[in-house]
Amino acid sequence: MQRYRIIEDPIDIGEVVTKVEDRNAGAINTFIGTVREMTKGKKTVFLKYDAYVPMAEKKLEQIGDEIVEQYPEAKVAITHRIGRLDIQDIAVVIAVSTPHRADSFAASRYAIERIKEIVPIWKKEHWEDGEEWIGDQLEKKSYSKGHPEEEDLT
Amino acid sequence: MQRYRIIEDPIDIGEVVTKVEDRNAGAINTFIGTVREMTKGKKTVFLKYDAYVPMAEKKLEQIGDEIVEQYPEAKVAITHRIGRLDIQDIAVVIAVSTPHRADSFAASRYAIERIKEIVPIWKKEHWEDGEEWIGDQLEKKSYSKGHPEEEDLT
Amino acid sequence: MIEILLFAELEEIVGERKLTDPQLVGKTINEVREKLKQDYPNIKQIDRAMVAVNEEYAEDDQQLNEGDVVAFIPPVSGG
Amino acid sequence: MIEILLFAELEEIVGERKLTDPQLVGKTINEVREKLKQDYPNIKQIDRAMVAVNEEYAEDDQQLNEGDVVAFIPPVSGG
């Protein structure tokens, strides 16, 4: 079972959830990222996602490992889709199971934030009047040294 | 489309998620409550859930309304299963969509906490050596007046 | 007629989910609770129950009208 | 041989996702970056890119060995 995947086809939510089922899980949190039409008043027509696939899958796995280090009973699965996505399409599904609910929320939130920091996936927004590669990191911080600090990577 | 349901059959996660899809949702958080085998060292064999069905559906809807009051662009759907549930079975699925991810996490967390406060659903744990109706509220607070305070209900 | 609904452990103690009593019209919820404790001496847990009238949570001093449905709601444990 | 991978806007500017260059063995990542800026003057954005060697993030002063794959990773935007 491959728990960290980059795929080109639509993501099956149930399949991702199934990967984290566990007799001692009382909670499964899933985060589903979808393509939103309006961002800051601008209308998206469609998106294209690209990835450095083998490294992206490794980095998703690293995120899962980081979660298990913090929550030893957690199980994690993440699938990210690449290629052309239309409005409402699902770009990413994260599923985290834990014995108790608070940890499942915290770990799922951690996973999506980490994806936006270290996983080599890029989104190109296509509007009616143009297109642009988006760099989410720049919204929050700039890597002046050309790479993330040690704390962002490990 | 009925977005707040108490049912006796297995819950279809995808169906609950579909109810909150929206062109302006960028995030869907789902919380899935499952039957855990071990609780405080005690082994659960199966559970039985019962509910005051019409009032429970009303109270689920109230929780959704409370969320929309706080996050006007949110969409909420909640399905809770009753009857006999075995280990790993899904008891509840909450789905919340919002334009941005932080709100979807916060609202989904709010929903599960509120369910445990105000929705008339009861769980009877069956162990190998006995059975007992569980009152989650008592783990956190006791209603000495015999009813929740105003702030818990509205 | 007043309809009384009992759930979970309360239902098991009484052996019924639903009781009806025409004599409770005009009484308060508190009086209904006391009557149940008289009729079923081992229903002590009812003191911990919330109460709903017609599917909305209600205060103990609320008076009941003809046709009201009073539900005693033990500590809930959904989710 | 050193393999260079370029993604997103970097790929579009260069017109290739993959370049190979045997002369970069022994050079640092920083030297590779400077060479790319010489060869493709409009690749300014490469200064904002992270770098990975063999699929792990690396520091700018890392020296490259025969067979290394160097990926320039513009600010990511998955999720």
CSV table of C-alpha atoms in Angstrom, one decimal:
chain,number,residue,atom,x,y,z
A,1,MET,CA,0.0,0.0,0.0
A,2,GLN,CA,1.5,3.3,-1.1
A,3,ARG,CA,0.4,5.9,1.4
A,4,TYR,CA,2.1,9.0,-0.3
A,5,ARG,CA,1.2,9.4,-3.9
A,6,ILE,CA,1.3,12.0,-6.7
A,7,ILE,CA,-1.3,11.0,-9.3
A,8,GLU,CA,-2.9,12.4,-12.5
A,9,ASP,CA,-6.4,11.0,-12.1
A,10,PRO,CA,-9.2,12.2,-9.8
A,11,ILE,CA,-8.5,11.3,-6.1
A,12,ASP,CA,-10.8,8.8,-4.5
A,13,ILE,CA,-11.4,10.2,-0.9
A,14,GLY,CA,-12.5,6.8,0.4
A,15,GLU,CA,-9.4,5.1,-0.8
A,16,VAL,CA,-7.2,7.6,1.1
A,17,VAL,CA,-9.3,7.2,4.2
A,18,THR,CA,-9.1,3.4,4.0
A,19,LYS,CA,-5.3,3.5,4.2
A,20,VAL,CA,-5.4,5.0,7.7
A,21,GLU,CA,-8.1,2.8,9.2
A,22,ASP,CA,-7.0,1.2,12.4
A,23,ARG,CA,-8.6,-0.8,15.3
A,24,ASN,CA,-7.3,1.8,17.7
A,25,ALA,CA,-8.3,4.9,15.8
A,26,GLY,CA,-11.2,6.8,17.2
A,27,ALA,CA,-10.8,9.7,14.9
A,28,ILE,CA,-9.9,10.3,11.3
A,29,ASN,CA,-9.4,13.8,10.1
A,30,THR,CA,-9.3,14.5,6.4
A,31,PHE,CA,-8.3,17.7,4.7
A,32,ILE,CA,-9.4,18.1,1.1
A,33,GLY,CA,-8.0,20.9,-0.9
A,34,THR,CA,-10.3,22.0,-3.8
A,35,VAL,CA,-10.0,24.4,-6.7
A,36,ARG,CA,-11.7,27.6,-5.7
A,37,GLU,CA,-13.1,29.9,-8.3
A,38,MET,CA,-12.5,33.3,-6.8
A,39,THR,CA,-9.2,34.4,-5.1
A,40,LYS,CA,-8.9,38.0,-4.1
A,41,GLY,CA,-11.6,39.0,-6.5
A,42,LYS,CA,-9.9,37.3,-9.5
A,43,LYS,CA,-11.7,34.5,-11.3
A,44,THR,CA,-9.8,31.3,-11.9
A,45,VAL,CA,-10.7,29.3,-15.0
A,46,PHE,CA,-8.6,26.3,-14.3
A,47,LEU,CA,-5.3,25.3,-12.7
A,48,LYS,CA,-2.3,23.2,-13.7
A,49,TYR,CA,-0.3,21.4,-11.1
A,50,ASP,CA,3.2,20.1,-11.8
A,51,ALA,CA,5.5,18.2,-9.5
A,52,TYR,CA,9.0,16.8,-9.1
A,53,VAL,CA,7.2,13.5,-8.6
A,54,PRO,CA,9.7,11.2,-6.9
A,55,MET,CA,10.9,13.9,-4.6
A,56,ALA,CA,7.4,15.1,-3.9
A,57,GLU,CA,6.4,11.6,-2.8
A,58,LYS,CA,9.5,11.4,-0.6
A,59,LYS,CA,8.6,14.7,1.0
A,60,LEU,CA,5.0,13.6,1.6
A,61,GLU,CA,6.4,10.6,3.4
A,62,GLN,CA,8.7,12.8,5.4
A,63,ILE,CA,5.7,14.8,6.6
A,64,GLY,CA,4.0,11.5,7.6
A,65,ASP,CA,7.1,10.5,9.5
A,66,GLU,CA,7.2,13.8,11.3
A,67,ILE,CA,3.6,13.3,12.3
A,68,VAL,CA,4.2,9.8,13.6
A,69,GLU,CA,7.2,11.1,15.6
A,70,GLN,CA,5.0,13.5,17.4
A,71,TYR,CA,1.9,11.2,17.6
A,72,PRO,CA,3.2,7.7,17.6
A,73,GLU,CA,-0.2,6.1,17.2
A,74,ALA,CA,-1.1,8.2,14.1
A,75,LYS,CA,-1.5,6.8,10.6
A,76,VAL,CA,-1.1,9.1,7.7
A,77,ALA,CA,-1.9,9.0,4.0
A,78,ILE,CA,-1.6,11.8,1.4
A,79,THR,CA,-2.5,11.9,-2.3
A,80,HIS,CA,-1.9,15.0,-4.4
A,81,ARG,CA,-3.2,15.3,-7.9
A,82,ILE,CA,-1.3,17.0,-10.7
A,83,GLY,CA,-2.2,18.0,-14.3
A,84,ARG,CA,-5.2,20.2,-15.3
A,85,LEU,CA,-7.8,20.7,-12.5
A,86,ASP,CA,-11.1,22.5,-13.0
A,87,ILE,CA,-13.1,24.5,-10.4
A,88,GLN,CA,-14.2,22.2,-7.5
A,89,ASP,CA,-11.8,19.5,-8.5
A,90,ILE,CA,-9.8,18.0,-5.6
A,91,ALA,CA,-6.1,18.7,-5.6
A,92,VAL,CA,-5.1,17.0,-2.4
A,93,VAL,CA,-6.5,14.6,0.2
A,94,ILE,CA,-4.8,14.2,3.6
A,95,ALA,CA,-6.1,11.6,6.0
A,96,VAL,CA,-4.8,11.1,9.6
A,97,SER,CA,-6.1,8.7,12.1
A,98,THR,CA,-5.4,8.8,15.8
A,99,PRO,CA,-6.9,7.3,18.9
A,100,HIS,CA,-8.3,10.7,20.1
A,101,ARG,CA,-9.8,13.5,18.1
A,102,ALA,CA,-7.6,16.5,19.1
A,103,ASP,CA,-4.5,14.8,17.6
A,104,SER,CA,-6.2,14.0,14.3
A,105,PHE,CA,-7.0,17.7,13.8
A,106,ALA,CA,-3.6,19.0,14.8
A,107,ALA,CA,-1.7,16.4,12.7
A,108,SER,CA,-3.9,17.0,9.6
A,109,ARG,CA,-3.4,20.8,9.9
A,110,TYR,CA,0.3,20.2,10.3
A,111,ALA,CA,0.4,18.1,7.1
A,112,ILE,CA,-1.2,20.8,4.9
A,113,GLU,CA,1.0,23.5,6.2
A,114,ARG,CA,4.1,21.4,5.7
A,115,ILE,CA,3.0,20.5,2.1
A,116,LYS,CA,3.0,24.2,1.3
A,117,GLU,CA,6.5,24.5,2.7
A,118,ILE,CA,8.6,21.6,1.5
A,119,VAL,CA,6.8,19.5,-1.2
A,120,PRO,CA,8.0,20.3,-4.7
A,121,ILE,CA,4.6,20.8,-6.3
A,122,TRP,CA,3.7,23.9,-8.3
A,123,LYS,CA,0.4,25.5,-9.3
A,124,LYS,CA,-0.2,27.6,-12.3
A,125,GLU,CA,-3.3,29.7,-12.2
A,126,HIS,CA,-5.1,30.3,-15.4
A,127,TRP,CA,-7.4,33.4,-15.5
A,128,GLU,CA,-9.5,34.7,-18.3
A,129,ASP,CA,-6.8,37.3,-19.0
A,130,GLY,CA,-3.6,35.4,-18.2
A,131,GLU,CA,-1.7,32.8,-16.3
A,132,GLU,CA,1.0,32.7,-13.6
A,133,TRP,CA,2.9,30.2,-11.5
A,134,ILE,CA,2.0,30.7,-7.9
A,135,GLY,CA,4.5,30.5,-5.0
A,136,ASP,CA,2.6,30.1,-1.8
A,137,GLN,CA,5.6,30.4,0.4
A,138,LEU,CA,6.1,33.9,-0.7
A,139,GLU,CA,2.9,34.9,0.8
A,140,LYS,CA,4.3,34.0,4.2
A,141,LYS,CA,8.1,34.2,4.0
A,142,SER,CA,10.8,34.5,1.5
A,143,TYR,CA,13.8,32.2,1.4
A,144,SER,CA,16.4,34.9,1.0
A,145,LYS,CA,19.2,32.3,1.1
A,146,GLY,CA,17.6,30.5,-1.8
A,147,HIS,CA,16.5,27.6,0.3
A,148,PRO,CA,14.4,27.0,3.4
A,149,GLU,CA,16.1,27.1,6.8
A,150,GLU,CA,17.1,23.9,8.5
A,151,GLU,CA,14.0,24.0,10.7
A,152,ASP,CA,11.8,24.0,7.7
A,153,LEU,CA,13.3,21.0,6.1
A,154,THR,CA,13.9,18.4,8.9
B,1,MET,CA,-30.9,17.5,0.1
B,2,GLN,CA,-30.9,16.7,3.8
B,3,ARG,CA,-27.6,17.8,5.3
B,4,TYR,CA,-28.2,16.7,8.9
B,5,ARG,CA,-29.1,13.1,9.3
B,6,ILE,CA,-29.3,10.2,11.8
B,7,ILE,CA,-29.2,6.9,9.9
B,8,GLU,CA,-29.0,3.2,10.7
B,9,ASP,CA,-26.9,2.1,7.7
B,10,PRO,CA,-23.2,2.6,7.1
B,11,ILE,CA,-22.2,6.2,6.3
B,12,ASP,CA,-20.9,7.0,2.8
B,13,ILE,CA,-18.2,9.5,3.4
B,14,GLY,CA,-18.2,10.7,-0.2
B,15,GLU,CA,-21.9,11.4,0.0
B,16,VAL,CA,-21.5,13.7,3.0
B,17,VAL,CA,-18.6,15.5,1.3
B,18,THR,CA,-20.6,16.0,-1.8
B,19,LYS,CA,-23.2,18.0,0.1
B,20,VAL,CA,-20.7,20.7,1.0
B,21,GLU,CA,-19.0,21.1,-2.4
B,22,ASP,CA,-19.0,24.7,-3.6
B,23,ARG,CA,-17.3,26.7,-6.4
B,24,ASN,CA,-15.8,29.0,-3.7
B,25,ALA,CA,-14.7,26.3,-1.4
B,26,GLY,CA,-10.9,25.9,-1.3
B,27,ALA,CA,-11.0,23.6,1.7
B,28,ILE,CA,-13.1,20.8,3.0
B,29,ASN,CA,-12.4,19.4,6.4
B,30,THR,CA,-14.0,16.2,7.4
B,31,PHE,CA,-14.0,14.6,10.8
B,32,ILE,CA,-14.8,10.9,10.9
B,33,GLY,CA,-15.5,9.3,14.3
B,34,THR,CA,-14.8,5.6,14.4
B,35,VAL,CA,-15.2,2.9,17.0
B,36,ARG,CA,-11.9,2.3,18.8
B,37,GLU,CA,-11.1,-1.0,20.3
B,38,MET,CA,-9.2,0.0,23.4
B,39,THR,CA,-10.2,2.8,25.8
B,40,LYS,CA,-8.3,3.3,29.0
B,41,GLY,CA,-7.0,-0.3,28.8
B,42,LYS,CA,-10.5,-1.8,28.4
B,43,LYS,CA,-11.4,-3.7,25.2
B,44,THR,CA,-14.7,-2.7,23.5
B,45,VAL,CA,-16.4,-5.6,21.7
B,46,PHE,CA,-19.1,-3.4,20.0
B,47,LEU,CA,-21.2,-0.3,20.6
B,48,LYS,CA,-24.8,0.5,20.4
B,49,TYR,CA,-25.9,4.1,19.6
B,50,ASP,CA,-29.4,5.3,20.3
B,51,ALA,CA,-30.8,8.8,19.5
B,52,TYR,CA,-33.9,10.9,20.0
B,53,VAL,CA,-33.9,11.1,16.2
B,54,PRO,CA,-36.0,14.2,15.3
B,55,MET,CA,-34.4,16.3,18.0
B,56,ALA,CA,-30.9,15.1,17.2
B,57,GLU,CA,-31.4,16.1,13.6
B,58,LYS,CA,-32.6,19.5,14.7
B,59,LYS,CA,-29.6,19.9,17.0
B,60,LEU,CA,-27.2,18.9,14.2
B,61,GLU,CA,-28.8,21.6,12.1
B,62,GLN,CA,-28.4,24.1,14.9
B,63,ILE,CA,-24.7,23.4,15.0
B,64,GLY,CA,-24.5,24.0,11.3
B,65,ASP,CA,-26.4,27.3,11.7
B,66,GLU,CA,-24.0,28.3,14.5
B,67,ILE,CA,-21.0,27.6,12.2
B,68,VAL,CA,-22.5,29.6,9.3
B,69,GLU,CA,-23.2,32.5,11.7
B,70,GLN,CA,-19.4,32.5,12.5
B,71,TYR,CA,-18.2,31.6,9.0
B,72,PRO,CA,-20.8,32.9,6.5
B,73,GLU,CA,-19.4,31.2,3.5
B,74,ALA,CA,-19.2,27.8,5.2
B,75,LYS,CA,-21.3,24.8,4.1
B,76,VAL,CA,-21.9,22.0,6.7
B,77,ALA,CA,-23.2,18.4,6.5
B,78,ILE,CA,-23.3,15.9,9.4
B,79,THR,CA,-24.5,12.3,9.4
B,80,HIS,CA,-24.5,10.2,12.6
B,81,ARG,CA,-25.1,6.5,12.5
B,82,ILE,CA,-27.1,4.7,15.3
B,83,GLY,CA,-27.7,1.0,16.0
B,84,ARG,CA,-25.0,-1.6,16.5
B,85,LEU,CA,-21.5,-0.6,15.5
B,86,ASP,CA,-18.4,-2.8,15.5
B,87,ILE,CA,-14.8,-1.9,15.9
B,88,GLN,CA,-13.6,0.5,13.1
B,89,ASP,CA,-17.1,1.3,12.0
B,90,ILE,CA,-17.9,4.9,11.3
B,91,ALA,CA,-20.2,6.6,13.8
B,92,VAL,CA,-20.2,10.1,12.5
B,93,VAL,CA,-19.0,12.1,9.5
B,94,ILE,CA,-18.8,15.9,9.6
B,95,ALA,CA,-17.9,17.8,6.5
B,96,VAL,CA,-17.3,21.6,6.4
B,97,SER,CA,-16.3,23.5,3.3
B,98,THR,CA,-14.9,27.1,3.5
B,99,PRO,CA,-13.0,29.3,1.1
B,100,HIS,CA,-9.8,29.1,3.2
B,101,ARG,CA,-8.4,26.1,5.1
B,102,ALA,CA,-8.1,27.5,8.6
B,103,ASP,CA,-11.8,28.1,8.9
B,104,SER,CA,-12.6,24.5,7.7
B,105,PHE,CA,-10.5,23.1,10.5
B,106,ALA,CA,-11.9,25.4,13.2
B,107,ALA,CA,-15.5,24.8,12.2
B,108,SER,CA,-15.1,21.0,11.9
B,109,ARG,CA,-13.6,20.9,15.4
B,110,TYR,CA,-16.4,23.1,16.7
B,111,ALA,CA,-19.0,20.7,15.3
B,112,ILE,CA,-17.7,17.6,17.0
B,113,GLU,CA,-17.3,19.3,20.3
B,114,ARG,CA,-20.9,20.6,20.1
B,115,ILE,CA,-22.2,17.2,19.1
B,116,LYS,CA,-20.8,15.9,22.4
B,117,GLU,CA,-22.6,18.7,24.3
B,118,ILE,CA,-26.0,19.1,22.9
B,119,VAL,CA,-27.1,16.4,20.4
B,120,PRO,CA,-29.3,13.7,22.0
B,121,ILE,CA,-27.4,10.6,21.0
B,122,TRP,CA,-26.2,7.9,23.4
B,123,LYS,CA,-23.5,5.3,23.2
B,124,LYS,CA,-23.6,2.0,25.1
B,125,GLU,CA,-20.3,0.3,25.3
B,126,HIS,CA,-20.2,-3.5,25.3
B,127,TRP,CA,-17.1,-5.0,26.8
B,128,GLU,CA,-16.4,-8.7,27.3
B,129,ASP,CA,-17.5,-8.5,30.9
B,130,GLY,CA,-20.3,-6.0,30.8
B,131,GLU,CA,-21.9,-3.0,29.3
B,132,GLU,CA,-22.6,0.6,30.2
B,133,TRP,CA,-24.2,3.8,28.8
B,134,ILE,CA,-21.5,6.4,28.4
B,135,GLY,CA,-22.1,10.1,29.2
B,136,ASP,CA,-19.3,12.0,27.6
B,137,GLN,CA,-20.3,15.3,29.1
B,138,LEU,CA,-19.5,14.0,32.5
B,139,GLU,CA,-15.9,13.6,31.6
B,140,LYS,CA,-15.7,17.3,31.2
B,141,LYS,CA,-18.4,18.9,33.3
B,142,SER,CA,-21.5,18.0,35.2
B,143,TYR,CA,-24.8,19.7,34.7
B,144,SER,CA,-25.6,20.2,38.4
B,145,LYS,CA,-28.8,22.0,37.5
B,146,GLY,CA,-29.9,19.0,35.4
B,147,HIS,CA,-29.6,20.9,32.2
B,148,PRO,CA,-26.8,22.6,30.3
B,149,GLU,CA,-26.3,26.3,30.9
B,150,GLU,CA,-27.7,28.8,28.4
B,151,GLU,CA,-24.4,29.2,26.7
B,152,ASP,CA,-24.2,25.5,26.0
B,153,LEU,CA,-27.6,25.4,24.2
B,154,THR,CA,-27.8,28.4,22.0
C,1,MET,CA,-52.3,14.4,27.5
C,2,ILE,CA,-48.5,14.7,28.2
C,3,GLU,CA,-46.1,12.4,26.6
C,4,ILE,CA,-42.9,11.5,28.4
C,5,LEU,CA,-39.8,10.1,26.5
C,6,LEU,CA,-37.1,8.3,28.3
C,7,PHE,CA,-33.7,7.4,26.7
C,8,ALA,CA,-30.6,5.3,27.4
C,9,GLU,CA,-30.3,4.2,31.0
C,10,LEU,CA,-33.6,5.9,31.9
C,11,GLU,CA,-35.4,3.8,29.3
C,12,GLU,CA,-33.8,0.7,30.6
C,13,ILE,CA,-34.8,1.4,34.2
C,14,VAL,CA,-38.4,2.2,33.4
C,15,GLY,CA,-38.7,-0.5,30.8
C,16,GLU,CA,-40.5,1.9,28.4
C,17,ARG,CA,-39.4,4.5,26.0
C,18,LYS,CA,-42.7,6.4,26.1
C,19,LEU,CA,-45.2,7.1,28.9
C,20,THR,CA,-48.4,9.1,28.7
C,21,ASP,CA,-50.2,10.8,31.5
C,22,PRO,CA,-53.1,13.2,31.2
C,23,GLN,CA,-52.7,14.4,34.8
C,24,LEU,CA,-49.5,16.2,34.1
C,25,VAL,CA,-51.0,19.0,32.1
C,26,GLY,CA,-50.3,22.2,33.9
C,27,LYS,CA,-47.5,20.7,36.0
C,28,THR,CA,-43.8,21.9,35.8
C,29,ILE,CA,-41.0,19.8,34.5
C,30,ASN,CA,-39.7,19.6,38.0
C,31,GLU,CA,-43.0,18.1,39.2
C,32,VAL,CA,-42.9,15.5,36.4
C,33,ARG,CA,-39.4,14.5,37.5
C,34,GLU,CA,-40.5,14.1,41.1
C,35,LYS,CA,-43.5,12.0,40.0
C,36,LEU,CA,-41.2,9.7,38.0
C,37,LYS,CA,-38.9,9.3,41.0
C,38,GLN,CA,-41.9,8.3,43.1
C,39,ASP,CA,-43.1,5.8,40.5
C,40,TYR,CA,-39.7,4.4,39.8
C,41,PRO,CA,-37.6,4.7,43.0
C,42,ASN,CA,-34.4,3.5,41.2
C,43,ILE,CA,-34.4,6.2,38.6
C,44,LYS,CA,-32.0,8.4,40.6
C,45,GLN,CA,-30.1,9.2,37.4
C,46,ILE,CA,-32.9,11.3,36.2
C,47,ASP,CA,-31.5,14.1,38.3
C,48,ARG,CA,-28.6,14.3,35.9
C,49,ALA,CA,-30.8,14.4,32.8
C,50,MET,CA,-31.5,17.5,30.7
C,51,VAL,CA,-35.0,18.0,29.7
C,52,ALA,CA,-36.5,19.0,26.3
C,53,VAL,CA,-40.1,20.0,25.6
C,54,ASN,CA,-41.2,19.5,22.0
C,55,GLU,CA,-37.6,18.8,21.0
C,56,GLU,CA,-36.1,22.0,22.5
C,57,TYR,CA,-34.1,22.2,25.8
C,58,ALA,CA,-36.2,23.6,28.6
C,59,GLU,CA,-35.9,24.9,32.1
C,60,ASP,CA,-37.1,22.9,35.1
C,61,ASP,CA,-39.8,25.4,36.0
C,62,GLN,CA,-41.5,25.3,32.6
C,63,GLN,CA,-45.2,24.5,32.8
C,64,LEU,CA,-46.6,21.8,30.5
C,65,ASN,CA,-49.4,22.3,28.1
C,66,GLU,CA,-51.8,19.8,26.6
C,67,GLY,CA,-50.0,17.7,23.9
C,68,ASP,CA,-46.5,18.6,25.1
C,69,VAL,CA,-43.8,16.0,24.6
C,70,VAL,CA,-41.3,16.0,27.5
C,71,ALA,CA,-38.0,14.2,26.9
C,72,PHE,CA,-35.5,13.3,29.7
C,73,ILE,CA,-32.1,13.4,28.1
C,74,PRO,CA,-29.3,11.7,30.0
C,75,PRO,CA,-25.7,13.0,29.4
C,76,VAL,CA,-25.2,12.6,25.7
C,77,SER,CA,-22.3,10.7,24.1
C,78,GLY,CA,-22.5,11.0,20.4
C,79,GLY,CA,-19.6,11.5,18.0
D,1,MET,CA,27.7,13.9,-15.9
D,2,ILE,CA,25.5,16.2,-13.9
D,3,GLU,CA,21.8,16.4,-14.5
D,4,ILE,CA,20.0,19.6,-13.9
D,5,LEU,CA,16.2,19.7,-13.4
D,6,LEU,CA,14.2,22.9,-13.8
D,7,PHE,CA,10.5,23.3,-12.8
D,8,ALA,CA,7.6,25.6,-13.2
D,9,GLU,CA,8.7,29.1,-14.4
D,10,LEU,CA,12.3,28.0,-14.6
D,11,GLU,CA,11.4,25.2,-17.0
D,12,GLU,CA,9.4,27.7,-19.1
D,13,ILE,CA,12.2,30.2,-19.3
D,14,VAL,CA,14.8,27.6,-20.3
D,15,GLY,CA,12.4,25.7,-22.5
D,16,GLU,CA,13.7,22.4,-21.1
D,17,ARG,CA,13.0,20.4,-17.9
D,18,LYS,CA,16.3,18.6,-18.0
D,19,LEU,CA,19.8,19.7,-18.9
D,20,THR,CA,23.0,17.7,-18.7
D,21,ASP,CA,26.5,19.0,-18.4
D,22,PRO,CA,29.7,16.8,-17.7
D,23,GLN,CA,31.7,19.9,-16.9
D,24,LEU,CA,29.8,20.6,-13.6
D,25,VAL,CA,31.3,17.6,-11.7
D,26,GLY,CA,33.2,19.1,-8.8
D,27,LYS,CA,31.5,22.4,-8.9
D,28,THR,CA,29.2,23.8,-6.1
D,29,ILE,CA,25.5,24.4,-6.5
D,30,ASN,CA,26.2,28.1,-6.4
D,31,GLU,CA,28.5,27.8,-9.4
D,32,VAL,CA,25.8,25.8,-11.3
D,33,ARG,CA,23.4,28.6,-10.5
D,34,GLU,CA,25.8,31.2,-11.8
D,35,LYS,CA,26.4,29.3,-14.9
D,36,LEU,CA,22.7,29.0,-15.6
D,37,LYS,CA,22.3,32.8,-15.1
D,38,GLN,CA,25.1,33.3,-17.7
D,39,ASP,CA,23.5,30.9,-20.2
D,40,TYR,CA,19.9,32.2,-19.6
D,41,PRO,CA,20.1,35.8,-18.7
D,42,ASN,CA,16.4,36.1,-18.0
D,43,ILE,CA,16.4,33.3,-15.4
D,44,LYS,CA,16.7,35.8,-12.5
D,45,GLN,CA,14.0,33.9,-10.5
D,46,ILE,CA,16.5,31.1,-10.0
D,47,ASP,CA,17.8,33.2,-7.1
D,48,ARG,CA,14.6,32.4,-5.2
D,49,ALA,CA,14.7,28.7,-5.9
D,50,MET,CA,15.6,26.1,-3.4
D,51,VAL,CA,18.0,23.4,-4.6
D,52,ALA,CA,17.8,19.6,-4.1
D,53,VAL,CA,20.6,17.2,-4.9
D,54,ASN,CA,19.4,13.6,-5.5
D,55,GLU,CA,15.9,14.5,-4.2
D,56,GLU,CA,17.1,16.0,-0.9
D,57,TYR,CA,17.3,19.7,-0.2
D,58,ALA,CA,20.9,20.9,-0.2
D,59,GLU,CA,23.0,23.9,0.7
D,60,ASP,CA,24.5,26.2,-1.9
D,61,ASP,CA,28.1,25.3,-1.1
D,62,GLN,CA,27.6,21.6,-1.7
D,63,GLN,CA,29.9,20.1,-4.2
D,64,LEU,CA,28.6,17.9,-7.0
D,65,ASN,CA,29.7,14.4,-7.7
D,66,GLU,CA,29.5,12.4,-10.9
D,67,GLY,CA,25.9,11.3,-11.5
D,68,ASP,CA,24.3,13.9,-9.2
D,69,VAL,CA,20.9,15.2,-10.1
D,70,VAL,CA,20.5,18.9,-9.2
D,71,ALA,CA,16.9,20.2,-9.1
D,72,PHE,CA,16.1,23.9,-8.9
D,73,ILE,CA,12.8,24.3,-7.0
D,74,PRO,CA,10.9,27.5,-7.2
D,75,PRO,CA,8.7,28.5,-4.3
D,76,VAL,CA,6.2,25.6,-4.0
D,77,SER,CA,2.5,25.9,-4.1
D,78,GLY,CA,0.9,22.5,-3.6
D,79,GLY,CA,-2.1,21.8,-1.5
